[in-house]
């Protein structure tokens, strides 16, 4: 019961619901058609079905999510994760259904890494015996696991981890041990409180030799009563910027013994007794999994940005501020304030993000297709795609997650003061999203993987061209193709003489290709000719990776709209046509042109653009946003089909009732349960009304 | 008592404390000398004195700050604010001492706006009678107030607020009323729970006419028992991204009557009976206060960035990752991992922020000097400085707070996973800092004020130059000076032919001046000749404001180091000399050159730079960072003199004991009070050990 009660007053005119209805009436395309193009009927139907189920389950209720402290939030998340497992078992959900349900509930929880990391690690690294012994009970949640790789002193550099697993021939056991404080396992999701087993990465030491990190499955809590097993100490690592609903944990082993079968031995093993180490075969296969994880992070970037920009766009269509004197709005003859979405700065902040969401859509789909194709090829011994796919997936993980984290914050700020309120949904969204820029490889560091591949390709291409046996028509790989175009004519110039000519996709591709290849050429020259150190080139390498990946995104966007992108097997969708195709072409243009306009430096220094082109581009971008994107803005975000339950935002709901939802949420703030605040007698009254106080010294008034 | 106990193990070698000691031994200058140059002896002594007092007061203890939920945090903040007032009264603190103590305690609280906004509003807008009646008791905290301007539907546009104050001649009263839901007062700091009075901005309506927003002092809670007064409804607006220790509140009035004396009447008033409105005089004086607030936000940006980069720099000197194969580090003959601060990407992320802190230092000092000078001038009727100072302060508020918010997040990410932990201090720092980009004018919106002034100045200058009576030597204003240089030679080219030549400050100033003036010239042409609308130019206007303000910052940095900046009266410090001057010159170069290198587009399109210069700049920046800034990095941040108590960071403390502090903090996590988590029986055991459960159906295992 709240002491705060708002009057039954409407917001002043015009009403948010009317404004959004107007916006929707201006949309040129069918949002349902566009949603179907993006997700397919199957997904949208499943969303409806799951939503009904989920919204009726009290453990999935979001109405108190923003009010809880850490302990309450964790308790609710544990209950929620329990309910997901229960429901999944009851309804025999497929993996897709599980993922989609979790994405709607949208809260990292204590069992998240069990499904996300522990089960896949077991599945891919176990022998048949281990699959039976560990994976099966884990699939039934008898074993609840976590993936313990990161240590207090080591994150990205897995080779540096310090925990040891020493083979003891006498007992045919491993002794897991934490030799230093820095070797404490840290950040392990689900370890803090929930897991009873861990896949532990530890240095395998046998017969006096250190073979580096290997995976062990280790029981950590009693199956009887969940207490920690002797020799294991573990707990929660404390509060974080986000992810407070997950029990990221820490762990320390004191000469802890486990049987030999604990070494996940699909690839490498130990001979009992002698302790002889049996080497793994070619480890290229593991890159395949890394590509999958990174491709799924591109999809998560799309989802994160999409949710944020849905909220900000709808709110900006409703929120009004100042009067634009050059074109004042009227309502019933009176001049009213202009919706902030009509201001060109607001458009410049939000519309490129809408475009980026669609760009990520095409690229994540393509990366997923390439992943599956590559896995299939590798299974038949063909590793020819691996390097390109791995390099692109690293760079794209870096680019898209950096874009998404930045974009969510741009959306939050674009909502002004109300974007600072938890009720907007944006703060928690940002806080839970940002680990993406750090995990699976810090976004600066992993671009070195992209760089290495680009430089190698470039050098090989240059050598081939010099060999006299080169034929451009034999190039099958898109990376070599754009590099070759550059080498054919390194002083290519942009032919545009009007803003309109920048709408030509071939020109856009030429600009991005020329810039990326020119950066690569410069770096290869610096490394090979000037003999600069690798470390001194890291900033340039990062920039080259960004340039390469922006080209990929522009390319996939253009081909995707044209229906010229190869379709994943069994998942072909009919190509876009008519008004929807036109509308997405506007966004594709905006994505490409805004990317150049916002940071034209490298396009200028590559020699492709001249100064005059930058102002043409500016004109093209501003006109595109005002004339083409603005009328469809709400339609574009509606097409993402995010239900209100998912967004959980007072200001971004479908119906536009911003102020009504917002005030209603404020009445639920726990501080409002009492009219007079708890500390009043002790901390306020001594100043304001000390006479009424009994036995209180008047010191405060001295 | 924690169930989590860490072993008494040291981190692996080398130890953080040794690493920081090494860093400090490499510093070329005396950090104490540099601190003294920045703050003055007086400030540093006061910091020591206050710190002793503060660290001994239990209400100011920070050790549980990161663990508390909203209600607990608010309760602790109320206790803390009470203790500050008590201590300030006891020790008769000056305003400077109060501000410095609050800055050390570093937590927004319920009384913050009482001192920050309520008292200044009363002081500046009250008649003598009102000063006596309201200000005096407010200074004794009998009246505790808040400043109620923002409404649910209106933020930046004060003219749009909807709350009304209608004069009732019959009773000589005003009737305050909330006509719409959107007119609810919202975001008001201190209103939610603490305040018993509010300065309310409401539309003054008298004799049937609406005179727009005016300030009223309004009792809202009973002085007897703190209950809400009849006709007033108020409460807390709920959780936010940051500032959760402040009770930002909402309020609604139902035909609430207050006496005529409630209208703060220094400038405008109402004749009793007739209700005749008496107009305010020239309101230019209020711009003076706006400049003060914005100048203080520049200082806050410096403080925010400074704290974050202190933590990130110290941690990066300790944290090691991978081996740099071109120059491997050794310890006792063994190759060890390289400190992340040695990687050029980490330097490119952090060192420009260190430089930016020093840049903000000189500019905030200069803005403060200009504020005082302008106030003095205006008091004697000279308004000649006002326009320039007001324009610069708007643009600088926008630029420096955007820089600081971005930089804090860059620092947080540069700390990798541990930057995501609350114990790093960085998440809360970011969350409490970011409102700065929104309040006191959204950072996009307020650059229009800078733009208007720049365009007006440019047009006047062009007209004067065309008049035939123009003499460049008569220009006294720095804005006109750089514009005139541009007009003298709009096709000026950078003369540099080597990276080293970019270290020339005159060249840097020419680059920034030419770029800023060229942007202004383009916009004026677009507005005046092409007749583009103001709205369509907002992005360009924002960019022009950034360019103007970056020039100011580069200029102040250069002059400040040279000792050529005018000194504030009575606060002169001796100029820098010797090694400290050299070291700061490196940072000044880095600030200027990195700013160009990171976004060279406008420097290229202005025609000043060519493509070849950008690679020279890159080389200059990388070398400067590696050779000059790297050895002094820890010294530069040590010189900020932030005590550990202020930083409250496990990874950024002075002594470098990162992992020891971090693990110690984790033991205090409330979830670690029990070994087995509370929800175990209900949510985990049904899966893992259902046999032991009594009366529990086995549904979960179906």
mmCIF file with all atom_site columns, C-alpha atoms in Angstrom, chain A residues 448-609:
data_model
loop_
_atom_site.group_PDB
_atom_site.id
_atom_site.type_symbol
_atom_site.label_atom_id
_atom_site.label_alt_id
_atom_site.label_comp_id
_atom_site.label_asym_id
_atom_site.label_entity_id
_atom_site.label_seq_id
_atom_site.pdbx_PDB_ins_code
_atom_site.Cartn_x
_atom_site.Cartn_y
_atom_site.Cartn_z
_atom_site.occupancy
_atom_site.B_iso_or_equiv
_atom_site.pdbx_formal_charge
_atom_site.auth_seq_id
_atom_site.auth_comp_id
_atom_site.auth_asym_id
_atom_site.auth_atom_id
_atom_site.pdbx_PDB_model_num
ATOM 1   C CA . UNK A 1 448 ? 44.366 -8.328  -33.569 1.00 0.00 ? 448 UNK A CA 1
ATOM 2   C CA . UNK A 1 449 ? 42.941 -11.635 -34.780 1.00 0.00 ? 449 UNK A CA 1
ATOM 3   C CA . UNK A 1 450 ? 41.147 -9.819  -37.583 1.00 0.00 ? 450 UNK A CA 1
ATOM 4   C CA . UNK A 1 451 ? 44.246 -7.776  -38.342 1.00 0.00 ? 451 UNK A CA 1
ATOM 5   C CA . UNK A 1 452 ? 46.537 -10.793 -38.617 1.00 0.00 ? 452 UNK A CA 1
ATOM 6   C CA . UNK A 1 453 ? 44.260 -12.379 -41.172 1.00 0.00 ? 453 UNK A CA 1
ATOM 7   C CA . UNK A 1 454 ? 43.871 -9.185  -43.188 1.00 0.00 ? 454 UNK A CA 1
ATOM 8   C CA . UNK A 1 455 ? 47.626 -8.571  -43.376 1.00 0.00 ? 455 UNK A CA 1
ATOM 9   C CA . UNK A 1 456 ? 48.358 -12.170 -44.309 1.00 0.00 ? 456 UNK A CA 1
ATOM 10  C CA . UNK A 1 457 ? 45.729 -12.038 -47.055 1.00 0.00 ? 457 UNK A CA 1
ATOM 11  C CA . UNK A 1 458 ? 47.083 -8.756  -48.337 1.00 0.00 ? 458 UNK A CA 1
ATOM 12  C CA . UNK A 1 459 ? 50.668 -9.967  -48.450 1.00 0.00 ? 459 UNK A CA 1
ATOM 13  C CA . UNK A 1 460 ? 49.659 -13.157 -50.266 1.00 0.00 ? 460 UNK A CA 1
ATOM 14  C CA . UNK A 1 461 ? 47.613 -11.200 -52.741 1.00 0.00 ? 461 UNK A CA 1
ATOM 15  C CA . UNK A 1 462 ? 50.453 -8.802  -53.474 1.00 0.00 ? 462 UNK A CA 1
ATOM 16  C CA . UNK A 1 463 ? 52.810 -11.741 -53.964 1.00 0.00 ? 463 UNK A CA 1
ATOM 17  C CA . UNK A 1 464 ? 50.369 -13.504 -56.263 1.00 0.00 ? 464 UNK A CA 1
ATOM 18  C CA . UNK A 1 465 ? 49.843 -10.390 -58.339 1.00 0.00 ? 465 UNK A CA 1
ATOM 19  C CA . UNK A 1 466 ? 53.601 -10.024 -58.673 1.00 0.00 ? 466 UNK A CA 1
ATOM 20  C CA . UNK A 1 467 ? 54.008 -13.678 -59.671 1.00 0.00 ? 467 UNK A CA 1
ATOM 21  C CA . UNK A 1 468 ? 52.668 -13.106 -63.156 1.00 0.00 ? 468 UNK A CA 1
ATOM 22  C CA . UNK A 1 469 ? 50.211 -15.995 -62.773 1.00 0.00 ? 469 UNK A CA 1
ATOM 23  C CA . UNK A 1 470 ? 47.437 -13.940 -61.224 1.00 0.00 ? 470 UNK A CA 1
ATOM 24  C CA . UNK A 1 471 ? 43.869 -13.888 -62.508 1.00 0.00 ? 471 UNK A CA 1
ATOM 25  C CA . UNK A 1 472 ? 41.371 -11.614 -60.745 1.00 0.00 ? 472 UNK A CA 1
ATOM 26  C CA . UNK A 1 473 ? 38.516 -13.855 -61.851 1.00 0.00 ? 473 UNK A CA 1
ATOM 27  C CA . UNK A 1 474 ? 39.863 -16.633 -59.635 1.00 0.00 ? 474 UNK A CA 1
ATOM 28  C CA . UNK A 1 475 ? 39.297 -14.691 -56.422 1.00 0.00 ? 475 UNK A CA 1
ATOM 29  C CA . UNK A 1 476 ? 36.467 -16.347 -54.543 1.00 0.00 ? 476 UNK A CA 1
ATOM 30  C CA . UNK A 1 477 ? 36.850 -14.628 -51.195 1.00 0.00 ? 477 UNK A CA 1
ATOM 31  C CA . UNK A 1 478 ? 35.228 -11.206 -50.614 1.00 0.00 ? 478 UNK A CA 1
ATOM 32  C CA . UNK A 1 479 ? 38.172 -9.945  -48.564 1.00 0.00 ? 479 UNK A CA 1
ATOM 33  C CA . UNK A 1 480 ? 40.649 -10.604 -51.340 1.00 0.00 ? 480 UNK A CA 1
ATOM 34  C CA . UNK A 1 481 ? 38.183 -9.130  -53.811 1.00 0.00 ? 481 UNK A CA 1
ATOM 35  C CA . UNK A 1 482 ? 38.079 -5.675  -52.223 1.00 0.00 ? 482 UNK A CA 1
ATOM 36  C CA . UNK A 1 483 ? 41.809 -5.687  -51.612 1.00 0.00 ? 483 UNK A CA 1
ATOM 37  C CA . UNK A 1 484 ? 42.393 -6.545  -55.246 1.00 0.00 ? 484 UNK A CA 1
ATOM 38  C CA . UNK A 1 485 ? 40.132 -3.738  -56.427 1.00 0.00 ? 485 UNK A CA 1
ATOM 39  C CA . UNK A 1 486 ? 42.229 -1.382  -54.340 1.00 0.00 ? 486 UNK A CA 1
ATOM 40  C CA . UNK A 1 487 ? 45.496 -2.716  -55.730 1.00 0.00 ? 487 UNK A CA 1
ATOM 41  C CA . UNK A 1 488 ? 44.148 -2.310  -59.254 1.00 0.00 ? 488 UNK A CA 1
ATOM 42  C CA . UNK A 1 489 ? 43.738 1.409   -58.616 1.00 0.00 ? 489 UNK A CA 1
ATOM 43  C CA . UNK A 1 490 ? 44.997 2.747   -55.276 1.00 0.00 ? 490 UNK A CA 1
ATOM 44  C CA . UNK A 1 491 ? 44.168 6.310   -56.294 1.00 0.00 ? 491 UNK A CA 1
ATOM 45  C CA . UNK A 1 492 ? 40.521 5.710   -57.089 1.00 0.00 ? 492 UNK A CA 1
ATOM 46  C CA . UNK A 1 493 ? 38.403 8.854   -56.595 1.00 0.00 ? 493 UNK A CA 1
ATOM 47  C CA . UNK A 1 494 ? 34.754 9.204   -55.687 1.00 0.00 ? 494 UNK A CA 1
ATOM 48  C CA . UNK A 1 495 ? 32.857 10.268  -58.817 1.00 0.00 ? 495 UNK A CA 1
ATOM 49  C CA . UNK A 1 496 ? 29.871 11.870  -56.980 1.00 0.00 ? 496 UNK A CA 1
ATOM 50  C CA . UNK A 1 497 ? 29.034 15.471  -57.834 1.00 0.00 ? 497 UNK A CA 1
ATOM 51  C CA . UNK A 1 498 ? 25.656 15.690  -56.060 1.00 0.00 ? 498 UNK A CA 1
ATOM 52  C CA . UNK A 1 499 ? 24.327 14.433  -52.704 1.00 0.00 ? 499 UNK A CA 1
ATOM 53  C CA . UNK A 1 500 ? 21.862 12.177  -54.544 1.00 0.00 ? 500 UNK A CA 1
ATOM 54  C CA . UNK A 1 501 ? 24.660 10.175  -56.131 1.00 0.00 ? 501 UNK A CA 1
ATOM 55  C CA . UNK A 1 502 ? 25.691 8.873   -52.706 1.00 0.00 ? 502 UNK A CA 1
ATOM 56  C CA . UNK A 1 503 ? 22.571 6.720   -52.722 1.00 0.00 ? 503 UNK A CA 1
ATOM 57  C CA . UNK A 1 504 ? 24.271 4.449   -55.220 1.00 0.00 ? 504 UNK A CA 1
ATOM 58  C CA . UNK A 1 505 ? 25.190 1.206   -53.401 1.00 0.00 ? 505 UNK A CA 1
ATOM 59  C CA . UNK A 1 506 ? 28.143 0.531   -55.703 1.00 0.00 ? 506 UNK A CA 1
ATOM 60  C CA . UNK A 1 507 ? 29.609 3.876   -54.729 1.00 0.00 ? 507 UNK A CA 1
ATOM 61  C CA . UNK A 1 508 ? 29.085 3.099   -51.030 1.00 0.00 ? 508 UNK A CA 1
ATOM 62  C CA . UNK A 1 509 ? 30.803 -0.256  -51.398 1.00 0.00 ? 509 UNK A CA 1
ATOM 63  C CA . UNK A 1 510 ? 33.666 1.333   -53.291 1.00 0.00 ? 510 UNK A CA 1
ATOM 64  C CA . UNK A 1 511 ? 34.129 3.918   -50.524 1.00 0.00 ? 511 UNK A CA 1
ATOM 65  C CA . UNK A 1 512 ? 34.176 1.337   -47.721 1.00 0.00 ? 512 UNK A CA 1
ATOM 66  C CA . UNK A 1 513 ? 36.324 -1.122  -49.683 1.00 0.00 ? 513 UNK A CA 1
ATOM 67  C CA . UNK A 1 514 ? 38.867 1.482   -50.680 1.00 0.00 ? 514 UNK A CA 1
ATOM 68  C CA . UNK A 1 515 ? 39.162 2.794   -47.143 1.00 0.00 ? 515 UNK A CA 1
ATOM 69  C CA . UNK A 1 516 ? 39.554 -0.673  -45.588 1.00 0.00 ? 516 UNK A CA 1
ATOM 70  C CA . UNK A 1 517 ? 42.141 -1.812  -48.123 1.00 0.00 ? 517 UNK A CA 1
ATOM 71  C CA . UNK A 1 518 ? 44.062 1.433   -47.860 1.00 0.00 ? 518 UNK A CA 1
ATOM 72  C CA . UNK A 1 519 ? 44.329 1.047   -44.069 1.00 0.00 ? 519 UNK A CA 1
ATOM 73  C CA . UNK A 1 520 ? 45.537 -2.526  -44.465 1.00 0.00 ? 520 UNK A CA 1
ATOM 74  C CA . UNK A 1 521 ? 48.096 -1.442  -47.072 1.00 0.00 ? 521 UNK A CA 1
ATOM 75  C CA . UNK A 1 522 ? 49.424 1.271   -44.761 1.00 0.00 ? 522 UNK A CA 1
ATOM 76  C CA . UNK A 1 523 ? 49.794 -1.095  -41.821 1.00 0.00 ? 523 UNK A CA 1
ATOM 77  C CA . UNK A 1 524 ? 51.518 -3.796  -43.878 1.00 0.00 ? 524 UNK A CA 1
ATOM 78  C CA . UNK A 1 525 ? 53.917 -1.129  -45.122 1.00 0.00 ? 525 UNK A CA 1
ATOM 79  C CA . UNK A 1 526 ? 54.602 0.064   -41.585 1.00 0.00 ? 526 UNK A CA 1
ATOM 80  C CA . UNK A 1 527 ? 55.205 -3.477  -40.318 1.00 0.00 ? 527 UNK A CA 1
ATOM 81  C CA . UNK A 1 528 ? 57.120 -4.893  -43.254 1.00 0.00 ? 528 UNK A CA 1
ATOM 82  C CA . UNK A 1 529 ? 58.993 -1.901  -44.637 1.00 0.00 ? 529 UNK A CA 1
ATOM 83  C CA . UNK A 1 530 ? 59.306 0.562   -41.753 1.00 0.00 ? 530 UNK A CA 1
ATOM 84  C CA . UNK A 1 531 ? 59.739 -2.351  -39.324 1.00 0.00 ? 531 UNK A CA 1
ATOM 85  C CA . UNK A 1 532 ? 57.394 -0.799  -36.764 1.00 0.00 ? 532 UNK A CA 1
ATOM 86  C CA . UNK A 1 533 ? 56.587 -3.069  -33.807 1.00 0.00 ? 533 UNK A CA 1
ATOM 87  C CA . UNK A 1 534 ? 53.252 -4.839  -33.596 1.00 0.00 ? 534 UNK A CA 1
ATOM 88  C CA . UNK A 1 535 ? 52.471 -3.108  -30.308 1.00 0.00 ? 535 UNK A CA 1
ATOM 89  C CA . UNK A 1 536 ? 53.006 0.350   -31.793 1.00 0.00 ? 536 UNK A CA 1
ATOM 90  C CA . UNK A 1 537 ? 50.439 -0.477  -34.518 1.00 0.00 ? 537 UNK A CA 1
ATOM 91  C CA . UNK A 1 538 ? 47.596 -1.725  -32.298 1.00 0.00 ? 538 UNK A CA 1
ATOM 92  C CA . UNK A 1 539 ? 45.466 1.404   -32.675 1.00 0.00 ? 539 UNK A CA 1
ATOM 93  C CA . UNK A 1 540 ? 45.775 1.230   -36.457 1.00 0.00 ? 540 UNK A CA 1
ATOM 94  C CA . UNK A 1 541 ? 45.002 -2.473  -36.368 1.00 0.00 ? 541 UNK A CA 1
ATOM 95  C CA . UNK A 1 542 ? 41.857 -1.763  -34.382 1.00 0.00 ? 542 UNK A CA 1
ATOM 96  C CA . UNK A 1 543 ? 40.822 0.845   -36.941 1.00 0.00 ? 543 UNK A CA 1
ATOM 97  C CA . UNK A 1 544 ? 41.507 -1.517  -39.835 1.00 0.00 ? 544 UNK A CA 1
ATOM 98  C CA . UNK A 1 545 ? 39.344 -4.166  -38.213 1.00 0.00 ? 545 UNK A CA 1
ATOM 99  C CA . UNK A 1 546 ? 36.523 -1.654  -37.787 1.00 0.00 ? 546 UNK A CA 1
ATOM 100 C CA . UNK A 1 547 ? 36.857 -0.620  -41.435 1.00 0.00 ? 547 UNK A CA 1
ATOM 101 C CA . UNK A 1 548 ? 36.817 -4.229  -42.667 1.00 0.00 ? 548 UNK A CA 1
ATOM 102 C CA . UNK A 1 549 ? 33.768 -5.073  -40.562 1.00 0.00 ? 549 UNK A CA 1
ATOM 103 C CA . UNK A 1 550 ? 31.836 -1.943  -41.497 1.00 0.00 ? 550 UNK A CA 1
ATOM 104 C CA . UNK A 1 551 ? 32.358 -2.947  -45.117 1.00 0.00 ? 551 UNK A CA 1
ATOM 105 C CA . UNK A 1 552 ? 30.953 -6.403  -44.364 1.00 0.00 ? 552 UNK A CA 1
ATOM 106 C CA . UNK A 1 553 ? 27.914 -4.859  -42.694 1.00 0.00 ? 553 UNK A CA 1
ATOM 107 C CA . UNK A 1 554 ? 27.258 -2.446  -45.562 1.00 0.00 ? 554 UNK A CA 1
ATOM 108 C CA . UNK A 1 555 ? 27.678 -5.268  -48.040 1.00 0.00 ? 555 UNK A CA 1
ATOM 109 C CA . UNK A 1 556 ? 25.345 -7.677  -46.242 1.00 0.00 ? 556 UNK A CA 1
ATOM 110 C CA . UNK A 1 557 ? 22.744 -4.935  -45.824 1.00 0.00 ? 557 UNK A CA 1
ATOM 111 C CA . UNK A 1 558 ? 22.761 -4.134  -49.541 1.00 0.00 ? 558 UNK A CA 1
ATOM 112 C CA . UNK A 1 559 ? 22.724 -7.749  -50.684 1.00 0.00 ? 559 UNK A CA 1
ATOM 113 C CA . UNK A 1 560 ? 20.144 -8.704  -48.067 1.00 0.00 ? 560 UNK A CA 1
ATOM 114 C CA . UNK A 1 561 ? 17.664 -6.122  -49.291 1.00 0.00 ? 561 UNK A CA 1
ATOM 115 C CA . UNK A 1 562 ? 18.249 -7.113  -52.890 1.00 0.00 ? 562 UNK A CA 1
ATOM 116 C CA . UNK A 1 563 ? 17.567 -10.723 -51.957 1.00 0.00 ? 563 UNK A CA 1
ATOM 117 C CA . UNK A 1 564 ? 21.028 -11.603 -53.238 1.00 0.00 ? 564 UNK A CA 1
ATOM 118 C CA . UNK A 1 565 ? 22.395 -12.975 -50.012 1.00 0.00 ? 565 UNK A CA 1
ATOM 119 C CA . UNK A 1 566 ? 22.777 -16.752 -49.915 1.00 0.00 ? 566 UNK A CA 1
ATOM 120 C CA . UNK A 1 567 ? 20.017 -18.234 -47.755 1.00 0.00 ? 567 UNK A CA 1
ATOM 121 C CA . UNK A 1 568 ? 20.713 -20.651 -44.921 1.00 0.00 ? 568 UNK A CA 1
ATOM 122 C CA . UNK A 1 569 ? 19.600 -24.156 -45.795 1.00 0.00 ? 569 UNK A CA 1
ATOM 123 C CA . UNK A 1 570 ? 15.965 -24.797 -45.018 1.00 0.00 ? 570 UNK A CA 1
ATOM 124 C CA . UNK A 1 571 ? 15.416 -21.259 -43.765 1.00 0.00 ? 571 UNK A CA 1
ATOM 125 C CA . UNK A 1 572 ? 14.913 -19.297 -46.980 1.00 0.00 ? 572 UNK A CA 1
ATOM 126 C CA . UNK A 1 573 ? 12.589 -16.290 -46.718 1.00 0.00 ? 573 UNK A CA 1
ATOM 127 C CA . UNK A 1 574 ? 10.973 -14.623 -49.722 1.00 0.00 ? 574 UNK A CA 1
ATOM 128 C CA . UNK A 1 575 ? 12.837 -11.429 -50.700 1.00 0.00 ? 575 UNK A CA 1
ATOM 129 C CA . UNK A 1 576 ? 11.515 -8.007  -49.792 1.00 0.00 ? 576 UNK A CA 1
ATOM 130 C CA . UNK A 1 577 ? 9.464  -6.176  -52.359 1.00 0.00 ? 577 UNK A CA 1
ATOM 131 C CA . UNK A 1 578 ? 7.652  -2.882  -52.874 1.00 0.00 ? 578 UNK A CA 1
ATOM 132 C CA . UNK A 1 579 ? 7.376  -0.275  -50.136 1.00 0.00 ? 579 UNK A CA 1
ATOM 133 C CA . UNK A 1 580 ? 9.061  -2.376  -47.454 1.00 0.00 ? 580 UNK A CA 1
ATOM 134 C CA . UNK A 1 581 ? 12.066 -2.831  -49.731 1.00 0.00 ? 581 UNK A CA 1
ATOM 135 C CA . UNK A 1 582 ? 12.152 0.906   -50.438 1.00 0.00 ? 582 UNK A CA 1
ATOM 136 C CA . UNK A 1 583 ? 11.956 1.719   -46.744 1.00 0.00 ? 583 UNK A CA 1
ATOM 137 C CA . UNK A 1 584 ? 14.800 -0.657  -45.861 1.00 0.00 ? 584 UNK A CA 1
ATOM 138 C CA . UNK A 1 585 ? 16.855 0.763   -48.697 1.00 0.00 ? 585 UNK A CA 1
ATOM 139 C CA . UNK A 1 586 ? 16.543 4.153   -46.977 1.00 0.00 ? 586 UNK A CA 1
ATOM 140 C CA . UNK A 1 587 ? 17.988 2.589   -43.836 1.00 0.00 ? 587 UNK A CA 1
ATOM 141 C CA . UNK A 1 588 ? 20.752 0.859   -45.749 1.00 0.00 ? 588 UNK A CA 1
ATOM 142 C CA . UNK A 1 589 ? 21.696 4.215   -47.284 1.00 0.00 ? 589 UNK A CA 1
ATOM 143 C CA . UNK A 1 590 ? 21.540 5.855   -43.886 1.00 0.00 ? 590 UNK A CA 1
ATOM 144 C CA . UNK A 1 591 ? 23.736 3.203   -42.301 1.00 0.00 ? 591 UNK A CA 1
ATOM 145 C CA . UNK A 1 592 ? 26.423 3.601   -44.955 1.00 0.00 ? 592 UNK A CA 1
ATOM 146 C CA . UNK A 1 593 ? 26.293 7.373   -45.345 1.00 0.00 ? 593 UNK A CA 1
ATOM 147 C CA . UNK A 1 594 ? 26.007 8.211   -41.654 1.00 0.00 ? 594 UNK A CA 1
ATOM 148 C CA . UNK A 1 595 ? 28.961 5.950   -40.885 1.00 0.00 ? 595 UNK A CA 1
ATOM 149 C CA . UNK A 1 596 ? 31.064 7.950   -43.330 1.00 0.00 ? 596 UNK A CA 1
ATOM 150 C CA . UNK A 1 597 ? 29.675 11.347  -42.354 1.00 0.00 ? 597 UNK A CA 1
ATOM 151 C CA . UNK A 1 598 ? 30.211 10.834  -38.650 1.00 0.00 ? 598 UNK A CA 1
ATOM 152 C CA . UNK A 1 599 ? 33.890 9.966   -39.003 1.00 0.00 ? 599 UNK A CA 1
ATOM 153 C CA . UNK A 1 600 ? 35.056 10.837  -42.505 1.00 0.00 ? 600 UNK A CA 1
ATOM 154 C CA . UNK A 1 601 ? 38.767 10.969  -41.654 1.00 0.00 ? 601 UNK A CA 1
ATOM 155 C CA . UNK A 1 602 ? 39.877 7.644   -43.125 1.00 0.00 ? 602 UNK A CA 1
ATOM 156 C CA . UNK A 1 603 ? 37.703 8.056   -46.216 1.00 0.00 ? 603 UNK A CA 1
ATOM 157 C CA . UNK A 1 604 ? 39.487 11.355  -46.824 1.00 0.00 ? 604 UNK A CA 1
ATOM 158 C CA . UNK A 1 605 ? 42.995 10.122  -46.083 1.00 0.00 ? 605 UNK A CA 1
ATOM 159 C CA . UNK A 1 606 ? 42.445 7.030   -48.258 1.00 0.00 ? 606 UNK A CA 1
ATOM 160 C CA . UNK A 1 607 ? 42.074 9.520   -51.095 1.00 0.00 ? 607 UNK A CA 1
ATOM 161 C CA . UNK A 1 608 ? 38.645 8.282   -52.131 1.00 0.00 ? 608 UNK A CA 1
ATOM 162 C CA . UNK A 1 609 ? 36.715 11.282  -50.807 1.00 0.00 ? 609 UNK A CA 1
#
